[in-house]
Amino acid sequence: MLLEYPADFHIHTCLSPCASDEMTPINILNMAKVMGTKILGICDHNSAGNINAMLNMAQDYDILVIPGIEVQSIEEVHLLCLFESEDQVFKLQEYIYSALPPVNNNPRLFGHQWLVDGIGNILGEENRMLLTSTFLTVDEIAQKVHELQGLLIPAHVDKKHFSIIGQLGFIPENLKVDAVEFSKTTTKANFEATFDNINEYTLITSSDAHSLEDMVYQKTFFLLKSLNFKEIVMALRGLEGRKVLIKD
């Protein structure tokens, strides 16, 4: 029997300098529990530094945490890169860190980049400036993600800034994407009416939560046989009855 699982693939922790300090693993998981969200994609800017804490804390919850990173390409395109395992996401992180400009973050200008444990105790602070473009092209990021057997989802493509359509004007035909995300500022109907040929892609919408309040936005559901990464991949590909549903 297939069941519906509410999902939000785009959540930031307090590691992202633009996110609230309240975005700790325990707070994120408790808010998801209140909302009934069963699938969380944790995608901080250019880093997976709080993924281990999220995964460890999630063991006490009936919630699937998907390790991810929101990577910013040299074209200033944001891409959600999601993986089945912690090992895979850390390999991408190593690749991303090698391609970041050698600039330190300025917390007074951009915000702190907190590394925390599951209950939010501060373990340290990431010094690399995460809120910037890497030296990697969209194609190079996509190639690495697929090499690591991850999922590639262009983020908030309806936005004018930091989106693949906003920056490039289109989604390249040769770019293998697993889904396309539209933002909470539009509806599925308006999104489909605005962008030509967008229906050829699997669509999702996410909160892009930078605060707990943002997580109230919940419109994407996965029809799955069980709650695991392989079932999610099947749903994104529309296999054996699995599918993605958007409820406006």
CSV table of C-alpha atoms in Angstrom, one decimal:
chain,number,residue,atom,x,y,z
A,1,MET,CA,0.0,0.0,0.0
A,2,LEU,CA,1.2,3.5,-0.9
A,3,LEU,CA,1.0,6.3,1.6
A,4,GLU,CA,1.5,10.0,1.4
A,5,TYR,CA,4.5,11.5,3.2
A,6,PRO,CA,4.7,15.3,3.6
A,7,ALA,CA,8.2,16.5,2.5
A,8,ASP,CA,10.3,19.7,2.6
A,9,PHE,CA,13.5,19.4,0.6
A,10,HIS,CA,15.0,22.8,1.4
A,11,ILE,CA,15.7,23.5,5.1
A,12,HIS,CA,18.7,25.6,6.4
A,13,THR,CA,20.3,25.2,9.8
A,14,CYS,CA,22.1,27.9,11.8
A,15,LEU,CA,25.2,27.0,9.8
A,16,SER,CA,23.8,29.2,7.0
A,17,PRO,CA,24.7,32.8,7.9
A,18,CYS,CA,21.4,34.0,6.6
A,19,ALA,CA,19.4,31.6,8.8
A,20,SER,CA,18.1,32.2,12.3
A,21,ASP,CA,20.2,30.9,15.3
A,22,GLU,CA,17.0,29.0,16.3
A,23,MET,CA,17.5,26.6,13.4
A,24,THR,CA,19.1,23.9,15.4
A,25,PRO,CA,18.6,20.2,14.8
A,26,ILE,CA,16.2,19.6,17.7
A,27,ASN,CA,14.2,22.7,16.9
A,28,ILE,CA,13.9,21.8,13.2
A,29,LEU,CA,12.8,18.3,14.0
A,30,ASN,CA,10.3,19.4,16.6
A,31,MET,CA,8.8,21.9,14.2
A,32,ALA,CA,8.6,19.2,11.5
A,33,LYS,CA,6.9,16.9,14.1
A,34,VAL,CA,4.3,19.6,14.8
A,35,MET,CA,3.7,20.2,11.1
A,36,GLY,CA,3.6,16.4,10.3
A,37,THR,CA,6.5,16.7,7.9
A,38,LYS,CA,8.1,13.3,7.4
A,39,ILE,CA,10.9,14.1,5.0
A,40,LEU,CA,13.4,16.9,5.5
A,41,GLY,CA,16.1,17.9,3.1
A,42,ILE,CA,18.8,19.7,5.0
A,43,CYS,CA,20.6,22.0,2.5
A,44,ASP,CA,22.9,24.7,4.0
A,45,HIS,CA,24.8,27.0,1.8
A,46,ASN,CA,27.9,25.3,0.4
A,47,SER,CA,28.3,23.1,3.4
A,48,ALA,CA,27.1,20.0,5.2
A,49,GLY,CA,28.6,20.9,8.5
A,50,ASN,CA,25.5,20.2,10.7
A,51,ILE,CA,24.4,17.1,8.8
A,52,ASN,CA,25.9,14.7,11.4
A,53,ALA,CA,24.1,16.4,14.2
A,54,MET,CA,20.8,16.3,12.3
A,55,LEU,CA,21.1,12.6,11.5
A,56,ASN,CA,22.0,11.7,15.0
A,57,MET,CA,19.1,13.7,16.5
A,58,ALA,CA,16.7,12.3,13.9
A,59,GLN,CA,17.1,8.8,15.3
A,60,ASP,CA,14.6,9.8,18.0
A,61,TYR,CA,12.0,10.9,15.5
A,62,ASP,CA,9.9,9.2,12.9
A,63,ILE,CA,11.3,11.6,10.3
A,64,LEU,CA,13.6,10.9,7.3
A,65,VAL,CA,16.5,13.4,7.1
A,66,ILE,CA,18.1,13.6,3.7
A,67,PRO,CA,21.7,15.0,3.8
A,68,GLY,CA,22.2,17.8,1.3
A,69,ILE,CA,23.9,21.0,0.3
A,70,GLU,CA,22.6,24.1,-1.5
A,71,VAL,CA,25.6,24.8,-3.8
A,72,GLN,CA,26.1,28.1,-5.5
A,73,SER,CA,27.7,27.8,-8.9
A,74,ILE,CA,30.0,30.3,-10.5
A,75,GLU,CA,27.0,31.5,-12.5
A,76,GLU,CA,25.2,32.3,-9.2
A,77,VAL,CA,22.8,29.4,-9.6
A,78,HIS,CA,21.5,27.6,-6.5
A,79,LEU,CA,21.3,23.9,-6.8
A,80,LEU,CA,19.9,21.4,-4.2
A,81,CYS,CA,22.2,18.4,-4.0
A,82,LEU,CA,20.7,15.5,-2.0
A,83,PHE,CA,22.1,12.2,-1.0
A,84,GLU,CA,21.3,8.9,0.6
A,85,SER,CA,24.3,8.8,3.0
A,86,GLU,CA,26.4,11.1,5.1
A,87,ASP,CA,29.5,9.8,3.4
A,88,GLN,CA,28.3,10.9,0.0
A,89,VAL,CA,27.4,14.4,1.1
A,90,PHE,CA,30.8,14.9,2.8
A,91,LYS,CA,32.5,13.9,-0.4
A,92,LEU,CA,30.6,16.7,-2.2
A,93,GLN,CA,31.4,19.1,0.7
A,94,GLU,CA,35.1,18.3,0.2
A,95,TYR,CA,34.7,19.1,-3.5
A,96,ILE,CA,32.8,22.3,-2.8
A,97,TYR,CA,35.3,23.5,-0.1
A,98,SER,CA,38.2,23.1,-2.6
A,99,ALA,CA,36.3,25.4,-5.0
A,100,LEU,CA,35.3,28.2,-2.5
A,101,PRO,CA,37.2,31.6,-2.7
A,102,PRO,CA,39.8,31.9,0.0
A,103,VAL,CA,37.8,34.4,2.0
A,104,ASN,CA,36.7,34.3,5.6
A,105,ASN,CA,33.2,35.0,6.7
A,106,ASN,CA,32.5,38.3,8.5
A,107,PRO,CA,29.7,37.5,11.0
A,108,ARG,CA,28.9,41.2,11.7
A,109,LEU,CA,28.0,41.6,8.0
A,110,PHE,CA,26.6,38.2,7.0
A,111,GLY,CA,25.7,36.4,10.2
A,112,HIS,CA,27.3,33.6,12.2
A,113,GLN,CA,27.9,30.1,10.7
A,114,TRP,CA,27.3,28.0,13.8
A,115,LEU,CA,28.4,24.3,14.0
A,116,VAL,CA,26.2,22.7,16.7
A,117,ASP,CA,25.3,19.4,18.2
A,118,GLY,CA,21.8,17.9,18.2
A,119,ILE,CA,20.3,20.0,20.9
A,120,GLY,CA,21.9,23.2,19.7
A,121,ASN,CA,25.1,23.5,21.8
A,122,ILE,CA,27.7,25.5,19.8
A,123,LEU,CA,30.7,23.3,18.9
A,124,GLY,CA,32.4,25.9,16.8
A,125,GLU,CA,32.0,28.3,13.9
A,126,GLU,CA,32.7,27.7,10.2
A,127,ASN,CA,35.2,30.4,9.1
A,128,ARG,CA,35.0,29.9,5.4
A,129,MET,CA,32.6,32.4,3.7
A,130,LEU,CA,29.7,30.1,2.7
A,131,LEU,CA,27.4,32.8,1.3
A,132,THR,CA,29.3,33.1,-2.0
A,133,SER,CA,29.7,31.4,-5.4
A,134,THR,CA,32.0,28.5,-5.8
A,135,PHE,CA,34.4,28.4,-8.8
A,136,LEU,CA,32.3,25.5,-10.2
A,137,THR,CA,30.0,25.6,-13.2
A,138,VAL,CA,26.5,24.2,-13.1
A,139,ASP,CA,27.7,21.4,-15.3
A,140,GLU,CA,30.6,20.6,-13.1
A,141,ILE,CA,28.4,20.4,-10.0
A,142,ALA,CA,25.9,18.2,-11.8
A,143,GLN,CA,28.6,15.8,-12.9
A,144,LYS,CA,30.0,15.5,-9.4
A,145,VAL,CA,26.5,15.0,-7.8
A,146,HIS,CA,25.7,12.2,-10.3
A,147,GLU,CA,29.1,10.6,-9.8
A,148,LEU,CA,28.2,10.4,-6.1
A,149,GLN,CA,24.8,9.0,-7.0
A,150,GLY,CA,22.9,12.0,-5.6
A,151,LEU,CA,19.9,14.0,-6.7
A,152,LEU,CA,20.2,17.4,-8.4
A,153,ILE,CA,17.4,19.9,-8.1
A,154,PRO,CA,17.6,23.5,-9.3
A,155,ALA,CA,16.3,25.6,-6.5
A,156,HIS,CA,13.5,28.2,-6.6
A,157,VAL,CA,13.7,28.5,-10.4
A,158,ASP,CA,10.9,31.0,-10.6
A,159,LYS,CA,13.0,33.7,-8.7
A,160,LYS,CA,14.9,36.4,-10.6
A,161,HIS,CA,18.1,35.9,-8.6
A,162,PHE,CA,20.1,32.8,-7.7
A,163,SER,CA,18.0,30.5,-9.9
A,164,ILE,CA,18.9,28.7,-13.1
A,165,ILE,CA,16.3,30.4,-15.2
A,166,GLY,CA,17.0,33.8,-13.6
A,167,GLN,CA,20.7,33.5,-14.2
A,168,LEU,CA,20.9,31.5,-17.5
A,169,GLY,CA,17.5,32.2,-18.9
A,170,PHE,CA,16.6,28.5,-19.3
A,171,ILE,CA,17.3,25.0,-18.1
A,172,PRO,CA,20.0,23.5,-20.4
A,173,GLU,CA,18.6,20.5,-22.3
A,174,ASN,CA,21.7,18.4,-21.6
A,175,LEU,CA,21.5,19.0,-17.8
A,176,LYS,CA,20.2,15.9,-16.0
A,177,VAL,CA,18.0,17.1,-13.2
A,178,ASP,CA,15.9,14.9,-10.9
A,179,ALA,CA,13.3,17.6,-10.2
A,180,VAL,CA,12.7,21.3,-10.4
A,181,GLU,CA,11.8,23.4,-7.3
A,182,PHE,CA,9.5,26.4,-7.4
A,183,SER,CA,9.3,28.8,-4.5
A,184,LYS,CA,6.5,29.5,-2.0
A,185,THR,CA,5.9,32.9,-3.7
A,186,THR,CA,3.9,31.3,-6.5
A,187,THR,CA,1.5,28.4,-7.0
A,188,LYS,CA,1.9,25.3,-9.1
A,189,ALA,CA,-0.7,26.6,-11.6
A,190,ASN,CA,0.9,30.0,-12.0
A,191,PHE,CA,4.4,28.4,-12.2
A,192,GLU,CA,3.3,26.1,-15.0
A,193,ALA,CA,1.5,28.9,-16.9
A,194,THR,CA,4.6,31.2,-16.7
A,195,PHE,CA,7.4,28.8,-17.7
A,196,ASP,CA,7.2,26.9,-21.0
A,197,ASN,CA,7.8,23.2,-21.1
A,198,ILE,CA,8.3,23.1,-17.3
A,199,ASN,CA,5.8,20.1,-17.2
A,200,GLU,CA,8.5,17.8,-18.6
A,201,TYR,CA,10.2,17.9,-15.2
A,202,THR,CA,9.1,16.5,-11.9
A,203,LEU,CA,8.1,19.5,-9.8
A,204,ILE,CA,8.5,20.1,-6.1
A,205,THR,CA,8.0,23.2,-3.9
A,206,SER,CA,9.8,23.8,-0.6
A,207,SER,CA,9.9,26.3,2.3
A,208,ASP,CA,13.5,27.3,1.8
A,209,ALA,CA,13.2,27.7,5.6
A,210,HIS,CA,15.6,30.1,7.3
A,211,SER,CA,13.5,30.2,10.5
A,212,LEU,CA,11.1,27.9,12.2
A,213,GLU,CA,8.2,30.0,11.1
A,214,ASP,CA,9.1,29.4,7.5
A,215,MET,CA,8.6,25.6,8.0
A,216,VAL,CA,4.8,26.2,8.2
A,217,TYR,CA,4.8,26.1,4.4
A,218,GLN,CA,4.0,22.5,3.4
A,219,LYS,CA,2.7,21.5,0.0
A,220,THR,CA,4.8,18.7,-1.4
A,221,PHE,CA,3.9,15.1,-0.7
A,222,PHE,CA,5.5,11.8,-1.7
A,223,LEU,CA,3.4,8.8,-2.5
A,224,LEU,CA,5.6,5.9,-1.2
A,225,LYS,CA,5.5,2.3,-0.1
A,226,SER,CA,7.9,3.1,2.8
A,227,LEU,CA,10.0,6.0,4.1
A,228,ASN,CA,13.5,5.7,2.6
A,229,PHE,CA,15.7,7.3,0.0
A,230,LYS,CA,15.2,4.7,-2.7
A,231,GLU,CA,11.5,5.1,-2.6
A,232,ILE,CA,11.9,8.9,-2.9
A,233,VAL,CA,14.0,8.3,-6.1
A,234,MET,CA,11.3,6.1,-7.5
A,235,ALA,CA,8.7,8.8,-6.8
A,236,LEU,CA,10.8,11.5,-8.5
A,237,ARG,CA,11.0,9.2,-11.5
A,238,GLY,CA,7.3,8.2,-11.4
A,239,LEU,CA,8.0,4.5,-11.0
A,240,GLU,CA,5.6,1.7,-9.9
A,241,GLY,CA,2.9,4.1,-8.7
A,242,ARG,CA,5.2,6.2,-6.7
A,243,LYS,CA,4.8,9.9,-7.4
A,244,VAL,CA,5.1,13.5,-6.2
A,245,LEU,CA,2.0,15.4,-5.3
A,246,ILE,CA,1.7,19.2,-4.8
A,247,LYS,CA,-1.3,20.4,-3.0
A,248,ASP,CA,-2.0,24.1,-3.3
